[in-house]
Coordinates of C-alpha atoms and ligand atoms in Angstrom, one line a residue:
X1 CA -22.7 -19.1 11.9
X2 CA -19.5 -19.5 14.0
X3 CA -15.9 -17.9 12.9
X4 CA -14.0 -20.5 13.9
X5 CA -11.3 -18.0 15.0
X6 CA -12.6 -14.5 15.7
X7 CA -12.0 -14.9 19.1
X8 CA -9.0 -17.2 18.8
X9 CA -7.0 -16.3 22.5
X10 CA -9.3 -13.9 23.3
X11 CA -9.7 -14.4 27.5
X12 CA -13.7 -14.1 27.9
X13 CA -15.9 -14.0 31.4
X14 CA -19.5 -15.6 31.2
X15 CA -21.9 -14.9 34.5
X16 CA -24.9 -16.9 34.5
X17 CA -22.7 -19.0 32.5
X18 CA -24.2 -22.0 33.4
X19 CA -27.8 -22.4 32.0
X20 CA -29.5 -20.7 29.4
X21 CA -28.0 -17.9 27.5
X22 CA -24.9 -17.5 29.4
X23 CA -24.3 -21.1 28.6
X24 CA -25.3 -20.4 24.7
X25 CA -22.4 -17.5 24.8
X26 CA -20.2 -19.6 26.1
X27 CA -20.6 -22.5 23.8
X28 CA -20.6 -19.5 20.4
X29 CA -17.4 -17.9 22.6
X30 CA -15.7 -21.5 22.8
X31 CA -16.4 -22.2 19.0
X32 CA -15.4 -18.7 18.0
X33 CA -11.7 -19.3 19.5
X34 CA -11.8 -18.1 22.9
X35 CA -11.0 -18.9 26.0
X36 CA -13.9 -19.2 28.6
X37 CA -14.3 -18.7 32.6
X38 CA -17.5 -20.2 33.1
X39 CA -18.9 -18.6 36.5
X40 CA -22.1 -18.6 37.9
X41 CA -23.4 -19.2 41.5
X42 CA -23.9 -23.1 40.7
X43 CA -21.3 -24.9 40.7
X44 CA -22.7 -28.1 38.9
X45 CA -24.4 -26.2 35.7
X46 CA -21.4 -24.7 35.4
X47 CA -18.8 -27.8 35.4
X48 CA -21.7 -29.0 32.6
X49 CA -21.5 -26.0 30.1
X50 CA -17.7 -26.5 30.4
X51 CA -18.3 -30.0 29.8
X52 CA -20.1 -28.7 26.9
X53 CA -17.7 -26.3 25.0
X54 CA -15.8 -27.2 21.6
X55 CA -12.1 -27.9 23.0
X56 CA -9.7 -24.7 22.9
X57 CA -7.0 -26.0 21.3
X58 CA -4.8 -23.1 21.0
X59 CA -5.5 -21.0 23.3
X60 CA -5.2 -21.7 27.9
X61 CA -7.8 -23.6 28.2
X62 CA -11.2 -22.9 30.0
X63 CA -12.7 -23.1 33.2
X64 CA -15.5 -22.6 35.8
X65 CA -15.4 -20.8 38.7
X66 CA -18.5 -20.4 41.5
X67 CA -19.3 -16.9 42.4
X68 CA -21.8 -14.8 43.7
X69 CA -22.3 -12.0 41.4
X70 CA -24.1 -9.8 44.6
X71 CA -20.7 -10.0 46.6
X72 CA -17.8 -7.9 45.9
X73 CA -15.7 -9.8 47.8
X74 CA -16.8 -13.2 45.7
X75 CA -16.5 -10.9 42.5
X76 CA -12.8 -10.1 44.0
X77 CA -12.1 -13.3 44.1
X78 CA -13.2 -14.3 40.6
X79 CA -11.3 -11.9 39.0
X80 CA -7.7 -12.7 41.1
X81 CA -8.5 -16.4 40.2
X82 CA -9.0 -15.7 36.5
X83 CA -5.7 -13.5 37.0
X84 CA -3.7 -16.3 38.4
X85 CA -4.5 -18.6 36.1
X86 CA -4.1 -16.7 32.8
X87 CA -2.1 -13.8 34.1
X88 CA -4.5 -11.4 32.3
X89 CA -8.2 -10.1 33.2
X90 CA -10.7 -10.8 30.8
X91 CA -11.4 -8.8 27.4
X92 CA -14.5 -9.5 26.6
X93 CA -17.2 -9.9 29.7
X94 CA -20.5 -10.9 29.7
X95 CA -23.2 -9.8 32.4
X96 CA -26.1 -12.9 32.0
X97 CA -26.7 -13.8 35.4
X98 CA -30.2 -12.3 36.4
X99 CA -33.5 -14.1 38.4
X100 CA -36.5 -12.9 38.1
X101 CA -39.0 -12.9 41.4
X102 CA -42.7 -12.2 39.7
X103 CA -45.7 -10.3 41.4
X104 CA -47.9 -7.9 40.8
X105 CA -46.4 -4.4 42.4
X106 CA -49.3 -4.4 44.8
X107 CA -48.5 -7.7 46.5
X108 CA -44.7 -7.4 45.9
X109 CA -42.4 -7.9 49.2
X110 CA -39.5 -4.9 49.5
X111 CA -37.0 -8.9 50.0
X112 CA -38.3 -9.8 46.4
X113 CA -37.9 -6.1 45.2
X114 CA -33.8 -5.7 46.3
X115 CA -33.7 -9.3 45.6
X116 CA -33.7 -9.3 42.1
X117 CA -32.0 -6.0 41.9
X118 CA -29.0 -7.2 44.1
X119 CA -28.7 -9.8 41.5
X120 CA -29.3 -7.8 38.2
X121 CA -28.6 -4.8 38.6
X122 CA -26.2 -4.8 41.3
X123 CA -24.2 -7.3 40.2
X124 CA -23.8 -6.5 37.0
X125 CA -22.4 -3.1 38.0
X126 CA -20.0 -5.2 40.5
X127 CA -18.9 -7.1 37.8
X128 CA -18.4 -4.1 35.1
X129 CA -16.2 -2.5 38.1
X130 CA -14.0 -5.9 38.7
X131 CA -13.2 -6.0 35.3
X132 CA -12.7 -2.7 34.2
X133 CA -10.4 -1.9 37.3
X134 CA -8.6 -4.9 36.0
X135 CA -8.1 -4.1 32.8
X136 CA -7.6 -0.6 33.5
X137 CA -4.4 -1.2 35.8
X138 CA -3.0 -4.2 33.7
X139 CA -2.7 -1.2 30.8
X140 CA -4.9 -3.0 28.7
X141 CA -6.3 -0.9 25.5
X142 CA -9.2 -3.1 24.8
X143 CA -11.8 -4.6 26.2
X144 CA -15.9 -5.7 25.6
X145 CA -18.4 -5.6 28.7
X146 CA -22.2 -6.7 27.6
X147 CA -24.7 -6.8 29.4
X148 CA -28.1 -8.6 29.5
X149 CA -31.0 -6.2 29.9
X150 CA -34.2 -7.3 28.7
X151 CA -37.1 -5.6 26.7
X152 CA -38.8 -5.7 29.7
X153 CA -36.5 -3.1 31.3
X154 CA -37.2 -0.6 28.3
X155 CA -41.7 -1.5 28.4
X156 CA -42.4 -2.8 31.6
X157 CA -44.5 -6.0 32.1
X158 CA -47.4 -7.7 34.2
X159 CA -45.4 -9.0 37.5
X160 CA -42.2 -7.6 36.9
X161 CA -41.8 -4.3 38.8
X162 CA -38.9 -5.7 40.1
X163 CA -37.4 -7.7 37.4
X164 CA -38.1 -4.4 34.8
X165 CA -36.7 -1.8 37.3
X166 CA -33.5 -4.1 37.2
X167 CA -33.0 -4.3 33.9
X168 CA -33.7 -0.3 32.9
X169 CA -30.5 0.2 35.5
X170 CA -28.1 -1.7 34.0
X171 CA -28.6 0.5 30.3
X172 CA -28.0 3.6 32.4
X173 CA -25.2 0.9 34.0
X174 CA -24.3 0.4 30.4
X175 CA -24.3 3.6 28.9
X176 CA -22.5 5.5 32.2
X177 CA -20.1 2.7 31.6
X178 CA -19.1 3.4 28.2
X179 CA -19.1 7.2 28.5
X180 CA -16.6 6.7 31.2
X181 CA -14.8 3.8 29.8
X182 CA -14.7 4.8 26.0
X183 CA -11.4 6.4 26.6
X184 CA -9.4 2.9 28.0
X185 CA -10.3 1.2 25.1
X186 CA -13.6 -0.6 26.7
X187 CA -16.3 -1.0 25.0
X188 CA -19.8 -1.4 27.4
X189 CA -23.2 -2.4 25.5
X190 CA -26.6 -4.0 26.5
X191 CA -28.7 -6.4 24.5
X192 CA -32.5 -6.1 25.4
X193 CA -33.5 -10.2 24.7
X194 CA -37.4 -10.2 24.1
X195 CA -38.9 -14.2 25.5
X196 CA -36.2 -16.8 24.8
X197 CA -36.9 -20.1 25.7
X198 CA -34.7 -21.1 28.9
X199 CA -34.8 -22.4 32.7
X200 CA -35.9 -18.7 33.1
X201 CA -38.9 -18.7 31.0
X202 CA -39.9 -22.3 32.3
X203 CA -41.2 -20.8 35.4
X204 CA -43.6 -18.5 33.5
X205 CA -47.3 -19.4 33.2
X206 CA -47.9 -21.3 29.8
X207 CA -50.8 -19.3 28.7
X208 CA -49.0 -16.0 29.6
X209 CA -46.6 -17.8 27.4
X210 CA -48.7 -18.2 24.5
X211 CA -50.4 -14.6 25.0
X212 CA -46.7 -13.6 24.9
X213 CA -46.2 -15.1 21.5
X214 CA -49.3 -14.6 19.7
X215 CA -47.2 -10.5 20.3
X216 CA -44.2 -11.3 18.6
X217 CA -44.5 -10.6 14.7
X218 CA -41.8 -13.6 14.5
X219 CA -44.8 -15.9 16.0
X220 CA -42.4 -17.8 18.2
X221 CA -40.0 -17.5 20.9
X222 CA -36.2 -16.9 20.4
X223 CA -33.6 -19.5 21.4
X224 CA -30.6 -19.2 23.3
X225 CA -28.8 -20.0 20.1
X226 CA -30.6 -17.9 17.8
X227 CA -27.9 -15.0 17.3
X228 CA -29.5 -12.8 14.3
X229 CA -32.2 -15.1 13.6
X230 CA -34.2 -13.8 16.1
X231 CA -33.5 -9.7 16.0
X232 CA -36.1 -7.8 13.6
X233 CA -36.9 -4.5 13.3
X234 CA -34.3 -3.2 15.6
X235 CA -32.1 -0.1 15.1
X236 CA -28.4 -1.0 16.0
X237 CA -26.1 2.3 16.7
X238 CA -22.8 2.2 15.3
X239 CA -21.9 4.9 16.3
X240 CA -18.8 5.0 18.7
X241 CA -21.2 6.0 21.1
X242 CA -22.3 9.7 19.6
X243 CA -25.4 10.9 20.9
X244 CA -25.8 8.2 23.5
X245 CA -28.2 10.5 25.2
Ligands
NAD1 P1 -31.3 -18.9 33.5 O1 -32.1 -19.0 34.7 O2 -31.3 -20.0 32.5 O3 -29.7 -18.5 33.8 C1 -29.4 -17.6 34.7 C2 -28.1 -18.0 35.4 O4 -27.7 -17.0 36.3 C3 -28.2 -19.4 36.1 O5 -27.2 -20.3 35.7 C4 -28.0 -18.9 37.6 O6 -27.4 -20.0 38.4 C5 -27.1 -17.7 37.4 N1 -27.2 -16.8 38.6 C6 -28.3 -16.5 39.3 N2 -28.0 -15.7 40.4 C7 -26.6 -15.6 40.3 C8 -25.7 -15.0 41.2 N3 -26.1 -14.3 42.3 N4 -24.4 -15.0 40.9 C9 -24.0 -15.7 39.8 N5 -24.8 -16.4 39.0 C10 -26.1 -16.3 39.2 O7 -31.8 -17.6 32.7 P2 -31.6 -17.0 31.3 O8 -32.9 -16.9 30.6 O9 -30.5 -17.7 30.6 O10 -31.1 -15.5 31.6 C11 -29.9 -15.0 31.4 C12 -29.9 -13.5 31.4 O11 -30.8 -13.1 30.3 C13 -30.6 -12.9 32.7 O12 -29.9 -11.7 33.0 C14 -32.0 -12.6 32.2 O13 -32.6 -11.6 33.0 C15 -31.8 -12.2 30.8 N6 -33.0 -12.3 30.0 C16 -33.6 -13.5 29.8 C17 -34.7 -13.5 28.9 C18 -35.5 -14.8 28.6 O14 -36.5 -14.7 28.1 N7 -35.0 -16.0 29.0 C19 -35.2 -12.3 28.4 C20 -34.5 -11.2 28.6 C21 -33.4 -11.2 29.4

């Protein structure tokens, strides 16, 4: 369930924010309170999740802005336009633009390999940088940095040597992050989605799909929108980050 002011003018940055589950944050972030930059490398998805989002009526508005996540100039550029529009970085950041590239390691091209890791992994570390140096030099004493990983990063899976290598980096992305981070305020975490139903997930093989499913003790895949009803059996650390490992 929405708060309907939680967030109320907190400044929040969505990547991958236009399809799928970056569009789903934004939409919870929007009708939590906040403020959202919308960016993701297409430009049209993202003017239609802002299209989408509940109205900020007390807070600056939102808005979408096209970046490449693998450039650290375009990531530069994101975070100077957010900047000069709002006169503050971002406080809370979200890291959900990822691809995934599938084949089995024994066909997989060394292009499809940094690929997907230019994208994942990479970016989300360029990203974490942009808006931690930015928060960092505006004095700021608080700030949230999540990051999409994916179960897959943590088991492996068929046709993802790629795609899981990616997404075990950005929880040692995550965790370096918030060892090094803790004492400005920031916050970093990573949330390990299992198979949720998106443009992602359309590209995989139906009855790899259903094999998928027929796994999950839930007996169904999650949705973008899901929030709590889809974690189970999973042990959250509260912990201030004590014994991260
Ligand atoms: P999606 O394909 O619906 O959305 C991904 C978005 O990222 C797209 O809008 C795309 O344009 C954007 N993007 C791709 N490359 C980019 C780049 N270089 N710069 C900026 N934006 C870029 O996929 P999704 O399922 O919503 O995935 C979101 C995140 O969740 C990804 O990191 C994905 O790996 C992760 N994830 C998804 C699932 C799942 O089952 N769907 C499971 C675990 C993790």
């Amino acid at each position: 369930m929405a708060a309907p002011t939680r967030l109320m003018s907190r400044l929040t940055l969505v990547t991958g924010g236009g399809s799928g589950i970056g569009r789903a944050v934004c939409q919870r972030f929007a009708s939590e309170g906040a403020s959202v930059v919308v960016a993701d490398i297409n430009e049209e998805s993202a003017n239609e999740t802002l299209g989408s989002l509940q109205r900020d009526l007390r807070g600056q508005g939102h808005m979408t802005a096209v970046v490449d996540v693998t450039s650290k100039e375009s990531v530069t550029k994101l975070i100077t336009s957010i900047q000069s529009r709002y006169f503050q970085p971002p406080s809370v950041c979200v890291n959900a633009a990822g691809i995934t590239q599938d084949d089995f390691l024994l066909n997989m091209s060394e292009e499809q390999f940094d690929t997907v890791v230019r994208v994942n992994l990479k970016g989300s570390f360029l990203v974490t940088q942009a808006v931690a140096q930015a928060l960092v030099s505006c004095g700021s004493n608080k700030g949230s940095i999540i990051t999409v990983g994916s179960i897959v990063g943590k088991v492996g899976n068929l046709g993802q040597v790629n795609y899981a290598s990616s997404k075990a980096g950005v929880q040692g992305l995550s965790r370096t992050a918030a060892k090094e981070l803790s004492r400005f305020g920031i916050r970093c975490n990573c949330v390990l989605p299992g198979f949720i139903t998106t443009p992602m997930t359309d590209k995989v093989p139906e009855k790899v799909l259903t094999k998928m499913q027929s796994l999950v003790p839930m007996g169904r895949m999650g949705r973008p929108a899901d929030d709590s009803g889809y974690v189970t059996g999973a042990s959250i650390e509260v912990t201030g980050g004590l014994f991260m490992g």
